[in-house]
Amino acid sequence: MKLFVRIISVFLFSTAAIAADNSLRIGDASGGGSLHYLRRAWFSLSQDKRFRDGEFSFTAFAPQEALKKLAAKEVDLIILETRDIPADFSGKRQMFAAEALVCYTGFGNPLAKFSFKQLKEIWKEDKPVWEKYNGQFNTIHRIGLTIDHGGFVEARFLGEPLRSDGIFRCKDIKRAWLFCNPSALLCAPFFPEVPGNVSPLPVDGIAPTENNIISGKYPLNLRYEILTSGKNTPAVEAFLKLLASPLYTTYARESGLFLISKDPGGKQR
């Protein structure tokens, strides 16, 4: 009987160890920017026969909560903005991607210069007009995107609370394009395909190009890192490899993300 109990105990321990090795429990604290792209990769691996015994979960957390979950080993990795990572974090950090907020306006409303300070000013004023910026007396028709859990896209990039009244909100970028007119100012994450009725604006003289976004020169830029607490599980390693594959690099671009490979404080590879 004792031998049987011992065999069962060893079997259960081995099964638990295999499940732990094959787990892919993700905590997403990116604020929604990379959610769809990451879920796609996570779901693909959840169907992989190699990891059928593992625990798979994908949960959105606030940054501090995600860090606590990682420290308690309740998740295997988290995705976090670089600015939200505490200085004393002792786990592994891997640069993941960059995302940019782009300001679009109609071709009939040209701006010689546009600054980060002016953008924040426009998004805070009661009824801003273009006269102050380009001499045209038109009310600025502000258009912003609202992410899934109710937050404002531009607030994430500008790093502070912004007014919610007087701003037309869309959940879909394609719908937002429809409301753009010569007096409109649309703030939205970078998208590779821009319709012909709008033009992206340089901010502080720097255009929202791929190189400027990846390097961090473009001012309206957020950077994301993948954090783990220790040795990665095989499922985590497979997840990271999948994210870097050509197919998922394409998916990332379609989501407005630029994948980057750079260690914090190191040289870009």
mmCIF file of C-alpha atoms in Angstrom, residues 51 61 68 75 92 115 133 145 161 181 192 197 227:
data_model
loop_
_atom_site.group_PDB
_atom_site.id
_atom_site.type_symbol
_atom_site.label_atom_id
_atom_site.label_comp_id
_atom_site.label_asym_id
_atom_site.label_seq_id
_atom_site.Cartn_x
_atom_site.Cartn_y
_atom_site.Cartn_z
ATOM 1 C CA PHE A 51 1.881 22.148 -24.352
ATOM 2 C CA PHE A 61 -3.806 43.778 -15.189
ATOM 3 C CA LYS A 68 2.899 41.467 -7.920
ATOM 4 C CA VAL A 75 1.969 34.431 -14.119
ATOM 5 C CA LYS A 92 14.637 39.400 -16.738
ATOM 6 C CA SER A 115 4.688 70.798 -31.018
ATOM 7 C CA TYR A 133 -1.817 77.729 -34.885
ATOM 8 C CA LEU A 145 -9.827 56.723 -29.917
ATOM 9 C CA PRO A 161 -5.637 62.940 -17.451
ATOM 10 C CA ASN A 181 -12.480 66.871 -42.381
ATOM 11 C CA PRO A 192 0.515 51.536 -41.848
ATOM 12 C CA ASN A 197 -7.982 62.584 -46.897
ATOM 13 C CA LEU A 227 9.317 40.686 -18.045
#
